[in-house]
Short mmCIF file of C-alpha atoms in Angstrom, two decimals:
data_model
loop_
_atom_site.label_atom_id
_atom_site.label_comp_id
_atom_site.label_asym_id
_atom_site.label_seq_id
_atom_site.Cartn_x
_atom_site.Cartn_y
_atom_site.Cartn_z
CA UNK A 273 99.96 110.89 81.37
CA UNK A 274 100.25 107.38 80.00
CA UNK A 275 100.60 104.64 82.55
CA UNK A 276 104.09 103.17 82.81
CA UNK A 277 105.02 99.54 82.97
CA UNK A 278 107.14 99.52 86.12
CA UNK A 279 108.67 96.21 85.03
CA UNK A 280 110.37 98.14 82.23
CA UNK A 281 110.94 101.69 83.42
CA UNK A 282 110.92 103.55 86.75
CA UNK A 283 108.64 106.47 87.47
CA UNK A 284 111.28 108.27 89.51
CA UNK A 285 115.07 108.06 89.92
CA UNK A 286 116.78 109.36 93.04
CA UNK A 287 120.48 110.09 92.60
CA UNK A 288 122.70 110.73 95.60
CA UNK A 289 125.24 113.08 93.99
CA UNK A 290 127.43 113.09 97.09
CA UNK A 291 127.37 112.03 100.72
CA UNK A 292 129.09 115.22 101.81
CA UNK A 293 126.93 117.40 104.07
CA UNK A 294 127.47 119.99 106.78
CA UNK A 295 124.52 118.75 108.85
CA UNK A 296 124.44 115.85 111.33
CA UNK A 297 120.82 114.67 111.24
CA UNK A 298 119.68 112.09 113.80
CA UNK A 299 117.91 109.96 111.20
CA UNK A 300 120.33 110.35 108.26
CA UNK A 301 119.97 107.45 105.83
CA UNK A 302 123.34 108.23 104.25
CA UNK A 303 125.23 108.71 107.51
CA UNK A 304 126.61 111.75 105.67
CA UNK A 305 130.20 112.90 106.04
CA UNK A 306 131.68 116.39 106.04
CA UNK A 307 134.00 115.70 103.07
CA UNK A 308 133.31 114.41 99.59
CA UNK A 309 134.20 110.84 98.66
CA UNK A 310 136.87 110.73 95.91
CA UNK A 311 135.06 107.71 94.43
CA UNK A 312 132.00 109.79 93.42
CA UNK A 313 130.82 109.54 89.82
CA UNK A 314 132.72 112.23 87.91
CA UNK A 315 131.18 114.65 85.43
CA UNK A 316 131.68 112.41 82.39
CA UNK A 317 130.19 109.45 84.27
CA UNK A 318 127.34 111.71 85.40
CA UNK A 319 126.50 112.61 81.80
CA UNK A 320 126.55 108.96 80.79
CA UNK A 321 124.22 108.12 83.68
CA UNK A 322 121.81 110.89 82.67
CA UNK A 323 121.74 109.51 79.13
CA UNK A 324 120.80 106.13 80.60
CA UNK A 325 118.12 107.63 82.82
CA UNK A 326 116.61 109.52 79.88
CA UNK A 327 116.47 106.29 77.85
CA UNK A 328 114.21 104.74 80.51
CA UNK A 329 111.20 106.66 79.15
CA UNK A 330 112.51 109.85 80.80
CA UNK A 331 111.49 109.38 84.46
CA UNK A 332 111.63 112.19 86.98
CA UNK A 333 115.11 112.74 88.41
CA UNK A 334 115.83 114.01 91.91
CA UNK A 335 119.27 115.14 93.05
CA UNK A 336 119.80 114.33 96.69
CA UNK A 337 122.66 113.66 99.09
CA UNK A 338 124.22 114.36 101.52
CA UNK A 339 123.94 117.84 100.11
CA UNK A 340 124.03 118.17 96.30
CA UNK A 341 125.38 121.71 96.68
CA UNK A 342 128.61 120.24 98.07
CA UNK A 343 129.46 119.35 94.45
CA UNK A 344 130.95 122.22 92.47
CA UNK A 345 129.60 120.77 89.22
CA UNK A 346 126.01 120.29 90.39
CA UNK A 347 124.68 123.00 88.05
CA UNK A 348 126.64 121.62 85.10
CA UNK A 349 125.13 118.18 85.76
CA UNK A 350 121.67 119.73 86.12
CA UNK A 351 122.04 121.73 82.91
CA UNK A 352 123.10 118.65 80.95
CA UNK A 353 120.02 116.77 82.18
CA UNK A 354 117.59 119.64 81.65
CA UNK A 355 118.91 120.35 78.15
CA UNK A 356 118.07 116.72 77.29
CA UNK A 357 114.53 117.26 78.53
CA UNK A 358 114.82 115.50 81.89
CA UNK A 359 112.63 116.89 84.69
CA UNK A 360 115.04 117.60 87.53
CA UNK A 361 114.40 118.58 91.13
CA UNK A 362 116.84 118.98 93.99
CA UNK A 363 116.77 118.43 97.75
CA UNK A 364 119.71 120.41 99.19
CA UNK A 365 120.50 120.74 102.87
CA UNK A 366 119.78 124.06 104.57
CA UNK A 367 123.35 125.23 105.05
CA UNK A 368 125.24 128.46 104.26
CA UNK A 369 125.67 127.01 100.74
CA UNK A 370 122.05 127.96 100.02
CA UNK A 371 122.56 131.57 99.05
CA UNK A 372 120.22 133.65 96.93
CA UNK A 373 122.85 133.54 94.20
CA UNK A 374 122.95 129.73 94.33
CA UNK A 375 119.17 129.58 93.97
CA UNK A 376 119.23 132.10 91.12
CA UNK A 377 121.79 129.95 89.32
CA UNK A 378 119.56 126.90 89.79
CA UNK A 379 116.65 128.77 88.24
CA UNK A 380 118.80 129.85 85.30
CA UNK A 381 119.67 126.24 84.42
CA UNK A 382 116.01 125.25 84.77
CA UNK A 383 115.69 123.31 88.03
CA UNK A 384 111.95 122.88 88.43
CA UNK A 385 111.60 122.66 92.17
CA UNK A 386 113.53 122.74 95.42
CA UNK A 387 112.69 120.69 98.47
CA UNK A 388 113.79 121.57 101.98
CA UNK A 389 113.42 119.63 105.19
CA UNK A 390 111.47 121.03 108.12
CA UNK A 391 111.05 118.60 110.97
CA UNK A 392 109.49 120.90 113.53
CA UNK A 393 107.56 124.18 113.67
CA UNK A 394 110.23 125.74 115.88
CA UNK A 395 114.01 126.03 115.82
CA UNK A 396 114.26 124.01 119.02
CA UNK A 397 112.55 120.93 117.57
CA UNK A 398 113.96 121.15 114.04
CA UNK A 399 117.56 121.90 115.02
CA UNK A 400 117.59 119.03 117.52
CA UNK A 401 116.46 116.60 114.85
CA UNK A 402 118.92 117.99 112.29
CA UNK A 403 121.76 117.93 114.79
CA UNK A 404 122.83 121.46 113.85
CA UNK A 405 122.05 124.74 115.57
CA UNK A 406 120.78 127.42 113.18
CA UNK A 407 119.40 124.98 110.58
CA UNK A 408 115.81 126.21 111.10
CA UNK A 409 116.74 129.84 110.46
CA UNK A 410 118.77 128.91 107.37
CA UNK A 411 115.79 126.98 106.02
CA UNK A 412 113.47 129.94 106.53
CA UNK A 413 115.90 132.24 104.75
CA UNK A 414 116.21 129.81 101.85
CA UNK A 415 112.42 129.59 101.51
CA UNK A 416 112.25 133.38 101.42
CA UNK A 417 114.79 133.42 98.56
CA UNK A 418 112.81 130.80 96.66
CA UNK A 419 109.65 132.88 96.92
CA UNK A 420 111.49 135.98 95.72
CA UNK A 421 112.74 134.04 92.70
CA UNK A 422 109.32 132.39 92.14
CA UNK A 423 110.54 128.79 92.45
CA UNK A 424 107.99 126.22 93.76
CA UNK A 425 108.79 124.88 97.21
CA UNK A 426 108.32 121.44 98.69
CA UNK A 427 108.68 120.77 102.40
CA UNK A 428 109.87 117.35 103.59
CA UNK A 429 109.09 116.29 107.15
CA UNK A 430 110.16 113.08 108.88
CA UNK A 431 107.50 111.96 111.37
CA UNK A 432 109.08 110.68 114.56
CA UNK A 433 108.54 110.71 118.30
CA UNK A 434 110.24 114.11 118.33
CA UNK A 435 107.49 115.91 116.40
CA UNK A 436 104.38 113.69 116.58
CA UNK A 437 102.74 116.13 119.02
CA UNK A 438 103.37 119.17 116.81
CA UNK A 439 101.82 118.16 113.49
CA UNK A 440 99.00 120.72 113.59
CA UNK A 441 101.59 123.47 114.03
CA UNK A 442 103.66 121.97 111.21
CA UNK A 443 100.69 121.97 108.85
CA UNK A 444 99.97 125.62 109.64
CA UNK A 445 103.60 126.50 108.96
CA UNK A 446 103.63 124.66 105.61
CA UNK A 447 100.52 126.62 104.61
CA UNK A 448 101.96 129.93 105.81
CA UNK A 449 105.10 129.27 103.77
CA UNK A 450 102.95 128.87 100.64
CA UNK A 451 104.41 125.50 99.68
CA UNK A 452 103.03 123.42 96.81
CA UNK A 453 103.66 120.03 98.43
CA UNK A 454 104.18 118.62 101.90
CA UNK A 455 106.08 115.36 101.62
CA UNK A 456 105.67 113.41 104.86
CA UNK A 457 108.28 110.73 105.54
CA UNK A 458 107.68 107.95 108.04
CA UNK A 459 110.92 106.99 109.73
CA UNK A 460 112.66 103.82 108.62
CA UNK A 461 115.32 102.60 111.07
CA UNK A 462 118.30 102.54 108.71
CA UNK A 463 121.50 104.57 108.66
CA UNK A 464 121.37 106.73 111.80
CA UNK A 465 117.61 106.19 112.15
CA UNK A 466 116.60 104.15 115.19
CA UNK A 467 113.50 102.03 115.79
CA UNK A 468 113.15 103.73 119.17
CA UNK A 469 112.61 107.05 117.36
CA UNK A 470 109.67 105.72 115.34
CA UNK A 471 106.02 106.29 116.13
CA UNK A 472 103.88 103.23 116.92
CA UNK A 473 101.71 101.32 114.40
CA UNK A 474 98.56 102.85 115.94
CA UNK A 475 100.10 106.32 115.69
CA UNK A 476 100.86 105.67 112.01
CA UNK A 477 97.17 104.96 111.43
CA UNK A 478 96.10 108.08 113.33
CA UNK A 479 98.52 110.25 111.37
CA UNK A 480 97.24 108.78 108.08
CA UNK A 481 93.67 109.68 109.01
CA UNK A 482 94.78 113.14 110.12
CA UNK A 483 96.63 113.67 106.83
CA UNK A 484 93.58 112.67 104.82
CA UNK A 485 91.34 115.06 106.73
CA UNK A 486 93.98 117.77 106.36
CA UNK A 487 94.25 117.20 102.61
CA UNK A 488 90.62 118.25 102.14
CA UNK A 489 91.12 121.71 103.62
CA UNK A 490 94.63 122.91 102.70
CA UNK A 491 95.85 124.45 99.44
CA UNK A 492 98.98 122.27 99.17
CA UNK A 493 99.32 118.63 98.11
CA UNK A 494 100.33 115.91 100.54
CA UNK A 495 102.30 112.76 99.77
CA UNK A 496 103.87 110.12 101.96
CA UNK A 497 107.19 108.30 101.77
CA UNK A 498 107.67 104.94 103.52
CA UNK A 499 104.01 105.23 104.42
CA UNK A 500 102.52 103.23 101.57
CA UNK A 501 99.61 102.14 103.77
CA UNK A 502 98.35 105.74 103.65
CA UNK A 503 97.04 104.77 100.20
CA UNK A 504 94.64 102.28 101.80
CA UNK A 505 93.33 105.00 104.12
CA UNK A 506 92.84 107.40 101.20
CA UNK A 507 90.99 104.83 99.12
CA UNK A 508 88.67 103.84 101.97
CA UNK A 509 87.96 107.44 102.90
CA UNK A 510 87.31 108.41 99.26
CA UNK A 511 84.81 105.57 98.98
CA UNK A 512 83.07 106.66 102.21
CA UNK A 513 83.03 110.31 101.13
CA UNK A 514 81.40 109.34 97.81
CA UNK A 515 78.99 106.70 99.08
CA UNK A 516 76.03 108.53 97.52
CA UNK A 517 77.76 108.90 94.16
CA UNK A 518 77.39 106.54 91.22
CA UNK A 519 81.04 107.04 90.33
CA UNK A 520 83.27 104.19 91.38
CA UNK A 521 86.39 105.32 93.20
CA UNK A 522 89.37 103.75 91.50
CA UNK A 523 92.94 103.64 92.73
CA UNK A 524 94.04 106.17 90.14
CA UNK A 525 91.26 108.61 91.00
CA UNK A 526 92.07 108.36 94.68
CA UNK A 527 95.80 108.70 94.56
CA UNK A 528 97.33 110.13 91.42
CA UNK A 529 96.32 113.71 91.12
CA UNK A 530 97.14 116.73 93.20
CA UNK A 531 95.26 120.01 93.70
CA UNK A 532 95.83 120.98 90.07
CA UNK A 533 94.69 117.59 88.77
CA UNK A 534 98.15 117.02 87.34
CA UNK A 535 101.21 114.94 88.11
CA UNK A 536 103.74 117.39 89.47
CA UNK A 537 107.42 117.66 90.26
CA UNK A 538 108.70 115.56 93.11
CA UNK A 539 105.27 114.66 94.25
CA UNK A 540 102.41 112.62 93.04
CA UNK A 541 103.55 109.19 91.94
CA UNK A 542 101.08 106.71 90.43
CA UNK A 543 99.60 104.23 92.85
CA UNK A 544 101.73 101.19 93.44
CA UNK A 545 105.12 102.94 93.37
CA UNK A 546 107.29 101.29 96.00
CA UNK A 547 110.92 100.37 96.59
CA UNK A 548 112.18 98.86 93.34
CA UNK A 549 108.72 99.14 91.77
CA UNK A 550 108.75 102.36 89.76
CA UNK A 551 111.49 103.62 92.07
CA UNK A 552 115.27 103.30 91.90
CA UNK A 553 118.13 104.85 93.88
CA UNK A 554 121.71 105.45 92.72
CA UNK A 555 124.43 106.13 95.30
CA UNK A 556 127.27 108.62 95.03
CA UNK A 557 129.61 105.85 93.81
CA UNK A 558 127.13 104.37 91.34
CA UNK A 559 125.69 101.54 93.41
CA UNK A 560 122.05 100.82 92.58
CA UNK A 561 119.42 100.06 95.23
CA UNK A 562 115.62 99.61 95.20
CA UNK A 563 115.55 102.77 97.35
CA UNK A 564 117.85 104.75 99.58
CA UNK A 565 116.14 103.19 102.59
CA UNK A 566 116.54 99.59 101.39
CA UNK A 567 120.30 98.95 101.53
CA UNK A 568 120.54 95.90 99.27
CA UNK A 569 123.01 96.58 96.47
CA UNK A 570 121.79 95.23 93.14
CA UNK A 571 124.56 96.42 90.82
CA UNK A 572 126.72 99.39 89.87
CA UNK A 573 126.31 101.69 86.88
CA UNK A 574 130.07 101.59 86.26
CA UNK A 575 129.76 97.88 85.51
CA UNK A 576 126.21 97.45 84.19
CA UNK A 577 123.54 99.65 82.65
CA UNK A 578 120.91 101.13 84.94
CA UNK A 579 118.16 99.68 82.76
CA UNK A 580 119.60 96.19 82.98
CA UNK A 581 119.87 96.39 86.78
CA UNK A 582 116.38 97.82 87.20
CA UNK A 583 114.72 95.32 84.85
CA UNK A 584 116.65 92.14 85.59
CA UNK A 585 117.94 92.20 89.15
CA UNK A 586 116.28 89.34 91.08
CA UNK A 587 115.70 91.71 94.01
CA UNK A 588 113.95 94.30 91.85
CA UNK A 589 111.87 91.62 90.13
CA UNK A 590 110.68 90.15 93.42
CA UNK A 591 109.82 93.63 94.73
CA UNK A 592 107.60 94.10 91.68
CA UNK A 593 105.71 90.88 92.48
CA UNK A 594 103.38 91.62 95.41
CA UNK A 595 102.12 88.04 95.33
CA UNK A 596 105.58 87.05 96.62
CA UNK A 597 105.14 89.18 99.75
CA UNK A 598 104.89 87.21 102.96
CA UNK A 599 102.49 87.29 105.87
CA UNK A 600 99.44 89.50 105.72
CA UNK A 601 100.93 91.77 103.00
CA UNK A 602 100.97 88.76 100.65
CA UNK A 603 97.21 88.21 100.93
CA UNK A 604 96.11 91.82 101.43
CA UNK A 605 93.64 93.16 98.89
CA UNK A 606 95.68 96.38 98.77
CA UNK A 607 99.01 94.72 97.99
CA UNK A 608 99.19 96.03 94.43
CA UNK A 609 98.44 99.63 95.33
CA UNK A 610 100.12 99.66 98.74
CA UNK A 611 102.43 96.75 99.44
CA UNK A 612 103.70 98.25 102.67
CA UNK A 613 107.17 99.72 103.09
CA UNK A 614 109.62 97.13 101.81
CA UNK A 615 112.37 99.21 103.43
CA UNK A 616 110.78 99.07 106.87
CA UNK A 617 110.08 95.35 106.50
CA UNK A 618 113.77 94.79 105.79
CA UNK A 619 114.97 97.12 108.56
CA UNK A 620 112.80 95.48 111.22
CA UNK A 621 112.73 91.81 110.11
CA UNK A 622 115.76 91.43 107.83
CA UNK A 623 113.49 90.28 104.96
CA UNK A 624 112.30 92.81 102.37
CA UNK A 625 109.39 90.52 101.39
CA UNK A 626 108.00 90.31 104.92
CA UNK A 627 104.85 92.15 106.04
CA UNK A 628 104.91 95.85 106.77
CA UNK A 629 105.58 95.69 110.53
CA UNK A 630 103.91 99.02 111.36
CA UNK A 631 100.51 98.42 109.74
CA UNK A 632 97.48 97.65 111.90
CA UNK A 633 95.16 96.63 109.05
CA UNK A 634 93.86 93.04 108.94
CA UNK A 635 93.31 91.98 105.29
CA UNK A 636 89.87 90.80 104.24
CA UNK A 637 91.22 87.34 103.40
CA UNK A 638 92.44 86.83 106.97
CA UNK A 639 89.17 88.13 108.42
CA UNK A 640 87.23 85.77 106.19
CA UNK A 641 89.44 82.84 107.18
CA UNK A 642 88.95 83.59 110.85
CA UNK A 643 85.19 83.84 110.39
CA UNK A 644 85.18 80.52 108.51
CA UNK A 645 87.19 78.87 111.29
CA UNK A 646 84.82 80.21 113.95
CA UNK A 647 81.74 78.85 112.12
CA UNK A 648 83.31 75.39 111.96
CA UNK A 649 84.01 75.22 115.69
#
């Protein structure tokens, strides 16, 4: 796969088809509602948007929500995109809408992968987090249908204080469910998400190390969202693991490829992808954001082309310039491959260019400066 210039085109586009959803998740970014918004992009606008997305060097496209299945025309939109050659995946909510017939229809139009959320290894933990009794059982039924129809499955898990002590059980469950990818989200306090529900900076680091160790012994791939500093852990561990090898570990070697050695579906993004940098989010009414977790509106596709917003918005341009980052992120040797979560920086400090507030790493430049100061005393 040729390397993209993220200043020109995104690697992945997330499109919130609707905010309607039957669940009431504690952390919901969208603060989803039970009914659809009449201002949603209609089918003709959806087709125009897909044409624009395709023109951006055909990035991956993910339908999200709310719950995409709350839109009656979701399969028509998907078919239009897939017929153009766009790689489309979907992240529906585990509700009674997810019938075997609905999944069969998705397969018929060519949806490449489904992703479901599992935030605990038991119904008690998961249903509490999702705010809906029975969600765990519905998810398990949906996964069974996907296996029967031979559709690859991704599991999304939000790490929080509610499940931090159950990660070993979660990993076993993901393996038992024969999933191709475990996408681990680190909570960002936006929407309904609260800072009090987050794990600590030290716990982030421990989970990163645990994930790396896990990745060496499980058959599924692992990726992180809003946990960009996991990339630093992977790179350092890869270097340590290969200390007797002549081969230099490069960012791309360490981060890009999954178990198959290929870029796949919703998962393995090239190193450096971050909010607004290879990544763009479109809301149900066409507003464009650097990500769904970074609520700074940069334009609307009803008024301006997606490419123009992505390439020329001052917010997007600054997010693609790690040298503009403040504090320790701005001098960190990993700023071009990691950069910290710009969403979490904004949520906690109010400034999307500030340092990642939940990273414990001290950059080499700061360590060197401290050593220099000590020698001069």
